[in-house]
Amino acid sequence: MYKKNPFCILAVLLVVCFASTFVVAEQLKKDISKTIVDLPIHFKNSKIVRTVDLRNTIAREEIGIRAENIHQQPVDEYYLPFPETYDEKVAIITAALKQGSKEQLLVEKFGFDSERHIQLYKITFPQPIQPGESVPFSIKLVTTHTLTPNPPVIPQVARQHVEYNNNMFMYNLYGADESKTTVVLPQNANVITFTETTENFSRNGNKLVYGPFTAIHPLIYTAFHVHYEQSKPLLAVKNLVRDVQVSQLGGNLAVEERYPLRHEGARLEKEFSRVSYQQSIGVHAHTNVLKSLTFHLPSSARDVYYRDDIGNVSTSNLHYEPSGAVLEIRPRYPLFGGWNYTWFHGYNADLSEFLRYNKNSGQYVLNIKFVENAKTMTFDHVKLNIVLPEGASNVEVHAPFEFDGVTHSTHYTNLDTTGRYQLTLDKSNVVSEHEQFIQITYNYSSISHLQKPLVASAAFFLVFALSIFVSKLKFTIGTTKVIKKME
């Protein structure tokens, strides 16, 4: 057949050549893209004490480390590895000295080892550690989306259980002479199963203690899990958008927040029953149902509104306490696992509560929180839009943490000419630890105060002048004939 048709042979050869070329190119691409970060081992961990707090719906770790410099030269850099899949869940990582001034240490991403799929962080000490000396310091770590409902589907009136999986030891490059891990669970929580070692394990109330273990090898991973009761709803906001508008002439700060909320807890095994819901009101506190949310607002908050996709929601309550205003909202329907609810709320507040003038620098300082009311939920992504007065310049951001993106743009509103300065701050994996004040500094001259009134006055004057001019014009068609009256 092929002898009779040489074109078939040519086609087969072309296909084989193309396929082999593609395979070789892909292999070269993989080899080139792989990088191995080879770090010198200058430290040895003498002791590691680790506590994993699972009392809330967000996992928090506090790790105490005593590291000894085994190098012949002073060293001031300590490297911390995270598996790639675990690093994606890291929301907060901070370090501090445990003795003396307890100074905060600089923590920054160092590089990614694509061969071992490890993200490396670098911790820098304020002073180099001399050979043979030890330095005690602590690491705080907050991770999101680490709790998995198990079982994933439950009856409407049932207790929710979750599972937590992690490494029994701290994942590190230097190993450890001694290591101990303590897992703290909710008080009186029903623990179904957990990893139990044959030795060096104890349970004390709501605490599971693993260790102390000795001679821990570097980069060791020993999986452990705990399956326990967690009645709180697992709440996550996919993309929170906060709009803050500064009105310097009116002395007003307008805030609006848009929440696409999702309940990531165990789902209902059957359709929702309103009758069963009403009959089980007395045990709702032991289930994962979400019935209401509470938001703390500034003490000067006024004109508060709360609306969803349908319209205004009247099931809300606003009252004032010594610490500030408290807004309690109740969604149109109770939220169970897998359910979503989208709404937005906003308010006006006195600008003097957030803005001050620095006479030394000649700049205005806007002091606001990056997020608010983040204690009961996590945010996959937060976008904060700050609209400053028209004429603001030399805008700078000062924050206790880094942002994924900072964008400078122009925002137009009514009676604007050159547009208002807009600053957009983006960050992923946001938790309650990010509920901190950030400062926005900018210049705003006295002439800029008069820009909008002068432009508005000039516009009204031109309109009136144009109307006078137009009123003097005669609009006729053809020639005008004068008819004299006969006497």
PDB file of C-alpha atoms in Angstrom, residues 26-299:
ATOM      1  CA  GLU A  26       8.567  20.000  26.199  1.00  0.00           C
ATOM      2  CA  GLN A  27      11.287  18.063  28.039  1.00  0.00           C
ATOM      3  CA  LEU A  28      13.776  20.901  27.487  1.00  0.00           C
ATOM      4  CA  LYS A  29      11.195  23.368  28.671  1.00  0.00           C
ATOM      5  CA  LYS A  30      10.663  21.413  31.886  1.00  0.00           C
ATOM      6  CA  ASP A  31      14.393  21.036  32.480  1.00  0.00           C
ATOM      7  CA  ILE A  32      15.035  24.728  31.911  1.00  0.00           C
ATOM      8  CA  SER A  33      12.153  25.821  34.118  1.00  0.00           C
ATOM      9  CA  LYS A  34      13.318  23.690  37.039  1.00  0.00           C
ATOM     10  CA  THR A  35      15.453  25.517  39.558  1.00  0.00           C
ATOM     11  CA  ILE A  36      17.167  24.132  42.635  1.00  0.00           C
ATOM     12  CA  VAL A  37      17.914  26.573  45.444  1.00  0.00           C
ATOM     13  CA  ASP A  38      21.043  25.250  47.135  1.00  0.00           C
ATOM     14  CA  LEU A  39      21.404  26.874  50.548  1.00  0.00           C
ATOM     15  CA  PRO A  40      24.286  26.454  52.973  1.00  0.00           C
ATOM     16  CA  ILE A  41      23.355  24.845  56.296  1.00  0.00           C
ATOM     17  CA  HIS A  42      24.729  27.367  58.796  1.00  0.00           C
ATOM     18  CA  PHE A  43      22.250  26.703  61.612  1.00  0.00           C
ATOM     19  CA  LYS A  44      21.161  23.772  63.751  1.00  0.00           C
ATOM     20  CA  ASN A  45      17.842  23.844  65.587  1.00  0.00           C
ATOM     21  CA  SER A  46      18.509  22.896  69.177  1.00  0.00           C
ATOM     22  CA  LYS A  47      14.843  22.949  70.163  1.00  0.00           C
ATOM     23  CA  ILE A  48      11.487  23.526  68.456  1.00  0.00           C
ATOM     24  CA  VAL A  49       8.254  24.017  70.409  1.00  0.00           C
ATOM     25  CA  ARG A  50       5.187  24.321  68.166  1.00  0.00           C
ATOM     26  CA  THR A  51       1.553  25.068  69.031  1.00  0.00           C
ATOM     27  CA  VAL A  52      -1.268  24.670  66.489  1.00  0.00           C
ATOM     28  CA  ASP A  53      -4.409  26.519  67.563  1.00  0.00           C
ATOM     29  CA  LEU A  54      -7.611  25.112  66.028  1.00  0.00           C
ATOM     30  CA  ARG A  55     -10.115  26.673  68.410  1.00  0.00           C
ATOM     31  CA  ASN A  56     -11.501  28.894  65.634  1.00  0.00           C
ATOM     32  CA  THR A  57     -12.132  28.257  61.949  1.00  0.00           C
ATOM     33  CA  ILE A  58      -8.659  29.534  60.990  1.00  0.00           C
ATOM     34  CA  ALA A  59      -5.507  27.589  61.842  1.00  0.00           C
ATOM     35  CA  ARG A  60      -2.854  29.568  63.728  1.00  0.00           C
ATOM     36  CA  GLU A  61       0.609  28.306  64.598  1.00  0.00           C
ATOM     37  CA  GLU A  62       3.156  29.699  67.032  1.00  0.00           C
ATOM     38  CA  ILE A  63       6.618  28.170  66.800  1.00  0.00           C
ATOM     39  CA  GLY A  64       9.420  28.773  69.262  1.00  0.00           C
ATOM     40  CA  ILE A  65      12.906  28.019  67.916  1.00  0.00           C
ATOM     41  CA  ARG A  66      16.380  28.015  69.434  1.00  0.00           C
ATOM     42  CA  ALA A  67      18.875  27.978  66.560  1.00  0.00           C
ATOM     43  CA  GLU A  68      22.636  27.555  66.949  1.00  0.00           C
ATOM     44  CA  ASN A  69      25.197  28.897  64.476  1.00  0.00           C
ATOM     45  CA  ILE A  70      27.389  25.925  63.441  1.00  0.00           C
ATOM     46  CA  HIS A  71      29.277  27.908  60.799  1.00  0.00           C
ATOM     47  CA  GLN A  72      32.734  29.333  61.236  1.00  0.00           C
ATOM     48  CA  GLN A  73      31.581  32.848  60.366  1.00  0.00           C
ATOM     49  CA  PRO A  74      28.833  35.108  61.806  1.00  0.00           C
ATOM     50  CA  VAL A  75      25.458  34.482  60.159  1.00  0.00           C
ATOM     51  CA  ASP A  76      22.340  36.684  60.171  1.00  0.00           C
ATOM     52  CA  GLU A  77      20.009  34.811  57.760  1.00  0.00           C
ATOM     53  CA  TYR A  78      17.726  31.897  58.635  1.00  0.00           C
ATOM     54  CA  TYR A  79      15.781  30.169  55.843  1.00  0.00           C
ATOM     55  CA  LEU A  80      12.312  28.715  56.249  1.00  0.00           C
ATOM     56  CA  PRO A  81      10.779  26.329  53.663  1.00  0.00           C
ATOM     57  CA  PHE A  82       7.105  25.650  52.899  1.00  0.00           C
ATOM     58  CA  PRO A  83       5.710  23.024  50.509  1.00  0.00           C
ATOM     59  CA  GLU A  84       4.145  24.722  47.500  1.00  0.00           C
ATOM     60  CA  THR A  85       0.603  23.543  48.256  1.00  0.00           C
ATOM     61  CA  TYR A  86       0.907  24.738  51.854  1.00  0.00           C
ATOM     62  CA  ASP A  87       2.435  28.098  50.904  1.00  0.00           C
ATOM     63  CA  GLU A  88      -0.679  28.927  48.866  1.00  0.00           C
ATOM     64  CA  LYS A  89      -2.660  28.909  52.121  1.00  0.00           C
ATOM     65  CA  VAL A  90      -0.285  31.114  54.112  1.00  0.00           C
ATOM     66  CA  ALA A  91      -1.926  34.422  55.044  1.00  0.00           C
ATOM     67  CA  ILE A  92       0.449  35.707  57.744  1.00  0.00           C
ATOM     68  CA  ILE A  93       4.035  34.866  58.605  1.00  0.00           C
ATOM     69  CA  THR A  94       5.919  36.971  61.154  1.00  0.00           C
ATOM     70  CA  ALA A  95       8.990  36.421  63.319  1.00  0.00           C
ATOM     71  CA  ALA A  96      10.339  38.086  66.459  1.00  0.00           C
ATOM     72  CA  LEU A  97      13.150  37.664  68.963  1.00  0.00           C
ATOM     73  CA  LYS A  98      12.121  36.018  72.234  1.00  0.00           C
ATOM     74  CA  GLN A  99      14.622  37.742  74.478  1.00  0.00           C
ATOM     75  CA  GLY A 100      15.748  41.281  75.103  1.00  0.00           C
ATOM     76  CA  SER A 101      13.906  43.822  72.991  1.00  0.00           C
ATOM     77  CA  LYS A 102      11.739  41.113  71.341  1.00  0.00           C
ATOM     78  CA  GLU A 103      12.283  42.964  68.101  1.00  0.00           C
ATOM     79  CA  GLN A 104      10.274  42.071  65.020  1.00  0.00           C
ATOM     80  CA  LEU A 105      12.381  40.337  62.378  1.00  0.00           C
ATOM     81  CA  LEU A 106      12.280  40.936  58.654  1.00  0.00           C
ATOM     82  CA  VAL A 107      10.576  38.067  56.798  1.00  0.00           C
ATOM     83  CA  GLU A 108      10.590  38.032  53.004  1.00  0.00           C
ATOM     84  CA  LYS A 109      10.230  35.552  50.167  1.00  0.00           C
ATOM     85  CA  PHE A 110      13.631  34.354  48.993  1.00  0.00           C
ATOM     86  CA  GLY A 111      13.064  31.960  46.113  1.00  0.00           C
ATOM     87  CA  PHE A 112      11.142  28.991  44.787  1.00  0.00           C
ATOM     88  CA  ASP A 113      12.708  25.558  44.423  1.00  0.00           C
ATOM     89  CA  SER A 114      10.755  24.063  41.509  1.00  0.00           C
ATOM     90  CA  GLU A 115      12.623  20.749  41.733  1.00  0.00           C
ATOM     91  CA  ARG A 116      11.350  20.070  45.257  1.00  0.00           C
ATOM     92  CA  HIS A 117       8.275  22.356  44.992  1.00  0.00           C
ATOM     93  CA  ILE A 118       9.341  24.408  48.003  1.00  0.00           C
ATOM     94  CA  GLN A 119       8.862  28.121  48.631  1.00  0.00           C
ATOM     95  CA  LEU A 120      11.688  29.580  50.704  1.00  0.00           C
ATOM     96  CA  TYR A 121      11.430  32.516  53.115  1.00  0.00           C
ATOM     97  CA  LYS A 122      14.360  34.408  54.589  1.00  0.00           C
ATOM     98  CA  ILE A 123      14.401  35.653  58.188  1.00  0.00           C
ATOM     99  CA  THR A 124      17.035  38.314  58.896  1.00  0.00           C
ATOM    100  CA  PHE A 125      18.363  38.916  62.406  1.00  0.00           C
ATOM    101  CA  PRO A 126      19.275  42.493  63.454  1.00  0.00           C
ATOM    102  CA  GLN A 127      22.752  41.362  64.531  1.00  0.00           C
ATOM    103  CA  PRO A 128      24.839  38.488  63.110  1.00  0.00           C
ATOM    104  CA  ILE A 129      24.905  35.382  65.272  1.00  0.00           C
ATOM    105  CA  GLN A 130      28.448  34.488  66.235  1.00  0.00           C
ATOM    106  CA  PRO A 131      29.823  30.947  65.733  1.00  0.00           C
ATOM    107  CA  GLY A 132      28.669  28.625  68.498  1.00  0.00           C
ATOM    108  CA  GLU A 133      26.036  31.065  69.791  1.00  0.00           C
ATOM    109  CA  SER A 134      22.286  30.411  69.868  1.00  0.00           C
ATOM    110  CA  VAL A 135      19.395  32.746  69.133  1.00  0.00           C
ATOM    111  CA  PRO A 136      15.838  32.144  70.438  1.00  0.00           C
ATOM    112  CA  PHE A 137      13.044  33.498  68.243  1.00  0.00           C
ATOM    113  CA  SER A 138       9.422  32.794  67.445  1.00  0.00           C
ATOM    114  CA  ILE A 139       7.407  32.447  64.260  1.00  0.00           C
ATOM    115  CA  LYS A 140       3.685  33.125  63.936  1.00  0.00           C
ATOM    116  CA  LEU A 141       1.855  31.522  61.043  1.00  0.00           C
ATOM    117  CA  VAL A 142      -1.767  31.868  59.928  1.00  0.00           C
ATOM    118  CA  THR A 143      -3.198  29.671  57.160  1.00  0.00           C
ATOM    119  CA  THR A 144      -6.598  29.657  55.460  1.00  0.00           C
ATOM    120  CA  HIS A 145      -8.756  26.896  53.944  1.00  0.00           C
ATOM    121  CA  THR A 146      -7.036  24.219  56.031  1.00  0.00           C
ATOM    122  CA  LEU A 147     -10.218  22.777  57.587  1.00  0.00           C
ATOM    123  CA  THR A 148     -12.206  20.286  55.506  1.00  0.00           C
ATOM    124  CA  PRO A 149     -15.783  19.251  56.439  1.00  0.00           C
ATOM    125  CA  ASN A 150     -15.923  15.531  57.153  1.00  0.00           C
ATOM    126  CA  PRO A 151     -18.448  14.252  56.299  1.00  0.00           C
ATOM    127  CA  PRO A 152     -19.011  16.834  53.565  1.00  0.00           C
ATOM    128  CA  VAL A 153     -22.800  16.285  53.661  1.00  0.00           C
ATOM    129  CA  ILE A 154     -24.893  16.226  56.858  1.00  0.00           C
ATOM    130  CA  PRO A 155     -28.580  16.430  57.837  1.00  0.00           C
ATOM    131  CA  GLN A 156     -30.098  19.826  58.408  1.00  0.00           C
ATOM    132  CA  VAL A 157     -30.117  19.378  62.185  1.00  0.00           C
ATOM    133  CA  ALA A 158     -26.699  17.849  62.842  1.00  0.00           C
ATOM    134  CA  ARG A 159     -23.337  18.749  64.292  1.00  0.00           C
ATOM    135  CA  GLN A 160     -20.551  19.670  61.895  1.00  0.00           C
ATOM    136  CA  HIS A 161     -17.171  17.927  62.031  1.00  0.00           C
ATOM    137  CA  VAL A 162     -13.990  19.023  60.266  1.00  0.00           C
ATOM    138  CA  GLU A 163     -10.606  17.452  59.570  1.00  0.00           C
ATOM    139  CA  TYR A 164      -7.205  19.076  59.823  1.00  0.00           C
ATOM    140  CA  ASN A 165      -4.123  17.584  58.126  1.00  0.00           C
ATOM    141  CA  ASN A 166      -0.559  18.797  58.547  1.00  0.00           C
ATOM    142  CA  ASN A 167       3.025  17.817  59.356  1.00  0.00           C
ATOM    143  CA  MET A 168       3.667  16.503  62.844  1.00  0.00           C
ATOM    144  CA  PHE A 169       6.997  18.329  62.820  1.00  0.00           C
ATOM    145  CA  MET A 170       7.994  21.792  61.729  1.00  0.00           C
ATOM    146  CA  TYR A 171       9.131  21.572  58.106  1.00  0.00           C
ATOM    147  CA  ASN A 172      12.673  22.996  58.157  1.00  0.00           C
ATOM    148  CA  LEU A 173      16.097  22.823  56.514  1.00  0.00           C
ATOM    149  CA  TYR A 174      18.176  22.306  59.634  1.00  0.00           C
ATOM    150  CA  GLY A 175      16.550  19.411  61.479  1.00  0.00           C
ATOM    151  CA  ALA A 176      16.181  19.559  65.271  1.00  0.00           C
ATOM    152  CA  ASP A 177      17.737  18.000  68.340  1.00  0.00           C
ATOM    153  CA  GLU A 178      14.342  18.143  70.053  1.00  0.00           C
ATOM    154  CA  SER A 179      10.834  18.879  68.736  1.00  0.00           C
ATOM    155  CA  LYS A 180       7.390  19.071  70.319  1.00  0.00           C
ATOM    156  CA  THR A 181       3.994  19.853  68.777  1.00  0.00           C
ATOM    157  CA  THR A 182       0.801  20.705  70.698  1.00  0.00           C
ATOM    158  CA  VAL A 183      -2.613  20.854  68.981  1.00  0.00           C
ATOM    159  CA  VAL A 184      -5.272  22.930  70.784  1.00  0.00           C
ATOM    160  CA  LEU A 185      -8.891  22.055  69.921  1.00  0.00           C
ATOM    161  CA  PRO A 186     -12.153  23.834  70.818  1.00  0.00           C
ATOM    162  CA  GLN A 187     -13.162  23.401  74.448  1.00  0.00           C
ATOM    163  CA  ASN A 188     -15.305  20.300  75.044  1.00  0.00           C
ATOM    164  CA  ALA A 189     -15.146  19.419  71.340  1.00  0.00           C
ATOM    165  CA  ASN A 190     -16.030  15.870  70.364  1.00  0.00           C
ATOM    166  CA  VAL A 191     -12.859  14.343  68.848  1.00  0.00           C
ATOM    167  CA  ILE A 192     -13.650  11.435  66.559  1.00  0.00           C
ATOM    168  CA  THR A 193     -10.188  10.336  65.405  1.00  0.00           C
ATOM    169  CA  PHE A 194      -6.634  11.653  65.542  1.00  0.00           C
ATOM    170  CA  THR A 195      -3.142  10.419  64.814  1.00  0.00           C
ATOM    171  CA  GLU A 196      -1.728   8.696  67.866  1.00  0.00           C
ATOM    172  CA  THR A 197       1.921   7.715  68.076  1.00  0.00           C
ATOM    173  CA  THR A 198       3.150   4.667  69.949  1.00  0.00           C
ATOM    174  CA  GLU A 199       5.346   6.785  72.218  1.00  0.00           C
ATOM    175  CA  ASN A 200       5.713  10.386  73.388  1.00  0.00           C
ATOM    176  CA  PHE A 201       2.027  11.170  72.970  1.00  0.00           C
ATOM    177  CA  SER A 202      -0.435  12.502  75.518  1.00  0.00           C
ATOM    178  CA  ARG A 203      -3.870  14.051  75.624  1.00  0.00           C
ATOM    179  CA  ASN A 204      -4.837  16.626  78.201  1.00  0.00           C
ATOM    180  CA  GLY A 205      -8.407  17.895  77.835  1.00  0.00           C
ATOM    181  CA  ASN A 206      -8.613  19.718  74.513  1.00  0.00           C
ATOM    182  CA  LYS A 207      -4.858  19.409  73.837  1.00  0.00           C
ATOM    183  CA  LEU A 208      -3.029  16.763  71.843  1.00  0.00           C
ATOM    184  CA  VAL A 209       0.711  16.682  72.588  1.00  0.00           C
ATOM    185  CA  TYR A 210       3.176  15.039  70.197  1.00  0.00           C
ATOM    186  CA  GLY A 211       6.667  14.732  71.613  1.00  0.00           C
ATOM    187  CA  PRO A 212       9.185  15.642  72.615  1.00  0.00           C
ATOM    188  CA  PHE A 213      10.961  13.756  69.827  1.00  0.00           C
ATOM    189  CA  THR A 214      14.723  13.809  69.293  1.00  0.00           C
ATOM    190  CA  ALA A 215      17.076  13.714  66.308  1.00  0.00           C
ATOM    191  CA  ILE A 216      14.624  15.132  63.752  1.00  0.00           C
ATOM    192  CA  HIS A 217      15.978  15.045  60.198  1.00  0.00           C
ATOM    193  CA  PRO A 218      15.808  18.064  57.853  1.00  0.00           C
ATOM    194  CA  LEU A 219      12.770  18.355  55.555  1.00  0.00           C
ATOM    195  CA  ILE A 220      11.014  15.483  57.289  1.00  0.00           C
ATOM    196  CA  TYR A 221       7.265  15.216  56.719  1.00  0.00           C
ATOM    197  CA  THR A 222       5.211  12.945  58.976  1.00  0.00           C
ATOM    198  CA  ALA A 223       1.512  13.375  58.281  1.00  0.00           C
ATOM    199  CA  PHE A 224      -0.971  13.673  61.110  1.00  0.00           C
ATOM    200  CA  HIS A 225      -4.652  14.487  61.219  1.00  0.00           C
ATOM    201  CA  VAL A 226      -7.343  15.309  63.737  1.00  0.00           C
ATOM    202  CA  HIS A 227     -11.067  14.879  63.120  1.00  0.00           C
ATOM    203  CA  TYR A 228     -13.183  16.886  65.543  1.00  0.00           C
ATOM    204  CA  GLU A 229     -16.401  18.841  66.048  1.00  0.00           C
ATOM    205  CA  GLN A 230     -16.493  22.469  64.897  1.00  0.00           C
ATOM    206  CA  SER A 231     -19.959  24.008  65.134  1.00  0.00           C
ATOM    207  CA  LYS A 232     -18.949  27.441  63.820  1.00  0.00           C
ATOM    208  CA  PRO A 233     -19.727  28.185  60.168  1.00  0.00           C
ATOM    209  CA  LEU A 234     -16.751  28.259  57.781  1.00  0.00           C
ATOM    210  CA  LEU A 235     -17.163  31.663  56.128  1.00  0.00           C
ATOM    211  CA  ALA A 236     -15.126  32.903  53.181  1.00  0.00           C
ATOM    212  CA  VAL A 237     -15.466  36.029  51.048  1.00  0.00           C
ATOM    213  CA  LYS A 238     -14.207  35.497  47.516  1.00  0.00           C
ATOM    214  CA  ASN A 239     -13.633  39.138  46.569  1.00  0.00           C
ATOM    215  CA  LEU A 240     -14.318  41.936  49.042  1.00  0.00           C
ATOM    216  CA  VAL A 241     -14.482  45.420  47.505  1.00  0.00           C
ATOM    217  CA  ARG A 242     -14.208  48.427  49.833  1.00  0.00           C
ATOM    218  CA  ASP A 243     -14.806  51.938  48.489  1.00  0.00           C
ATOM    219  CA  VAL A 244     -13.653  54.863  50.642  1.00  0.00           C
ATOM    220  CA  GLN A 245     -14.302  58.418  49.436  1.00  0.00           C
ATOM    221  CA  VAL A 246     -12.766  61.433  51.150  1.00  0.00           C
ATOM    222  CA  SER A 247     -14.711  64.712  50.928  1.00  0.00           C
ATOM    223  CA  GLN A 248     -12.408  67.330  52.365  1.00  0.00           C
ATOM    224  CA  LEU A 249     -14.758  70.274  51.791  1.00  0.00           C
ATOM    225  CA  GLY A 250     -17.720  68.483  53.338  1.00  0.00           C
ATOM    226  CA  GLY A 251     -15.687  66.888  56.145  1.00  0.00           C
ATOM    227  CA  ASN A 252     -17.149  63.496  55.298  1.00  0.00           C
ATOM    228  CA  LEU A 253     -15.820  59.967  54.824  1.00  0.00           C
ATOM    229  CA  ALA A 254     -18.104  57.675  52.790  1.00  0.00           C
ATOM    230  CA  VAL A 255     -17.532  53.919  53.059  1.00  0.00           C
ATOM    231  CA  GLU A 256     -19.203  51.104  51.134  1.00  0.00           C
ATOM    232  CA  GLU A 257     -18.353  47.386  51.308  1.00  0.00           C
ATOM    233  CA  ARG A 258     -19.528  44.662  48.915  1.00  0.00           C
ATOM    234  CA  TYR A 259     -19.546  41.104  50.283  1.00  0.00           C
ATOM    235  CA  PRO A 260     -19.915  37.938  48.152  1.00  0.00           C
ATOM    236  CA  LEU A 261     -20.065  35.534  51.123  1.00  0.00           C
ATOM    237  CA  ARG A 262     -19.842  31.746  50.868  1.00  0.00           C
ATOM    238  CA  HIS A 263     -20.451  29.178  53.593  1.00  0.00           C
ATOM    239  CA  GLU A 264     -17.783  26.491  53.075  1.00  0.00           C
ATOM    240  CA  GLY A 265     -19.029  24.143  55.780  1.00  0.00           C
ATOM    241  CA  ALA A 266     -20.771  20.801  55.426  1.00  0.00           C
ATOM    242  CA  ARG A 267     -23.638  20.886  52.921  1.00  0.00           C
ATOM    243  CA  LEU A 268     -27.216  19.695  53.444  1.00  0.00           C
ATOM    244  CA  GLU A 269     -27.901  16.123  52.360  1.00  0.00           C
ATOM    245  CA  LYS A 270     -31.499  17.003  51.460  1.00  0.00           C
ATOM    246  CA  GLU A 271     -33.437  20.088  50.440  1.00  0.00           C
ATOM    247  CA  PHE A 272     -33.896  22.801  53.053  1.00  0.00           C
ATOM    248  CA  SER A 273     -37.000  22.378  55.206  1.00  0.00           C
ATOM    249  CA  ARG A 274     -38.510  25.504  56.735  1.00  0.00           C
ATOM    250  CA  VAL A 275     -40.633  23.406  59.100  1.00  0.00           C
ATOM    251  CA  SER A 276     -37.593  21.540  60.420  1.00  0.00           C
ATOM    252  CA  TYR A 277     -35.752  24.838  60.732  1.00  0.00           C
ATOM    253  CA  GLN A 278     -38.481  26.356  62.911  1.00  0.00           C
ATOM    254  CA  GLN A 279     -38.783  23.247  65.049  1.00  0.00           C
ATOM    255  CA  SER A 280     -35.031  23.138  65.756  1.00  0.00           C
ATOM    256  CA  ILE A 281     -34.514  26.770  66.808  1.00  0.00           C
ATOM    257  CA  GLY A 282     -33.315  25.668  70.233  1.00  0.00           C
ATOM    258  CA  VAL A 283     -30.341  23.724  68.839  1.00  0.00           C
ATOM    259  CA  HIS A 284     -29.222  26.092  66.060  1.00  0.00           C
ATOM    260  CA  ALA A 285     -26.211  27.091  68.170  1.00  0.00           C
ATOM    261  CA  HIS A 286     -24.881  23.521  67.852  1.00  0.00           C
ATOM    262  CA  THR A 287     -25.156  23.467  64.047  1.00  0.00           C
ATOM    263  CA  ASN A 288     -23.231  25.339  61.360  1.00  0.00           C
ATOM    264  CA  VAL A 289     -26.152  27.528  60.253  1.00  0.00           C
ATOM    265  CA  LEU A 290     -25.448  31.264  59.914  1.00  0.00           C
ATOM    266  CA  LYS A 291     -28.385  33.421  60.980  1.00  0.00           C
ATOM    267  CA  SER A 292     -26.875  36.904  61.443  1.00  0.00           C
ATOM    268  CA  LEU A 293     -23.682  38.942  61.277  1.00  0.00           C
ATOM    269  CA  THR A 294     -22.383  41.785  63.431  1.00  0.00           C
ATOM    270  CA  PHE A 295     -20.276  44.686  62.127  1.00  0.00           C
ATOM    271  CA  HIS A 296     -18.561  47.296  64.280  1.00  0.00           C
ATOM    272  CA  LEU A 297     -18.601  50.775  62.726  1.00  0.00           C
ATOM    273  CA  PRO A 298     -16.984  54.081  63.736  1.00  0.00           C
ATOM    274  CA  SER A 299     -18.624  56.010  66.540  1.00  0.00           C
TER     275      SER A 299
END
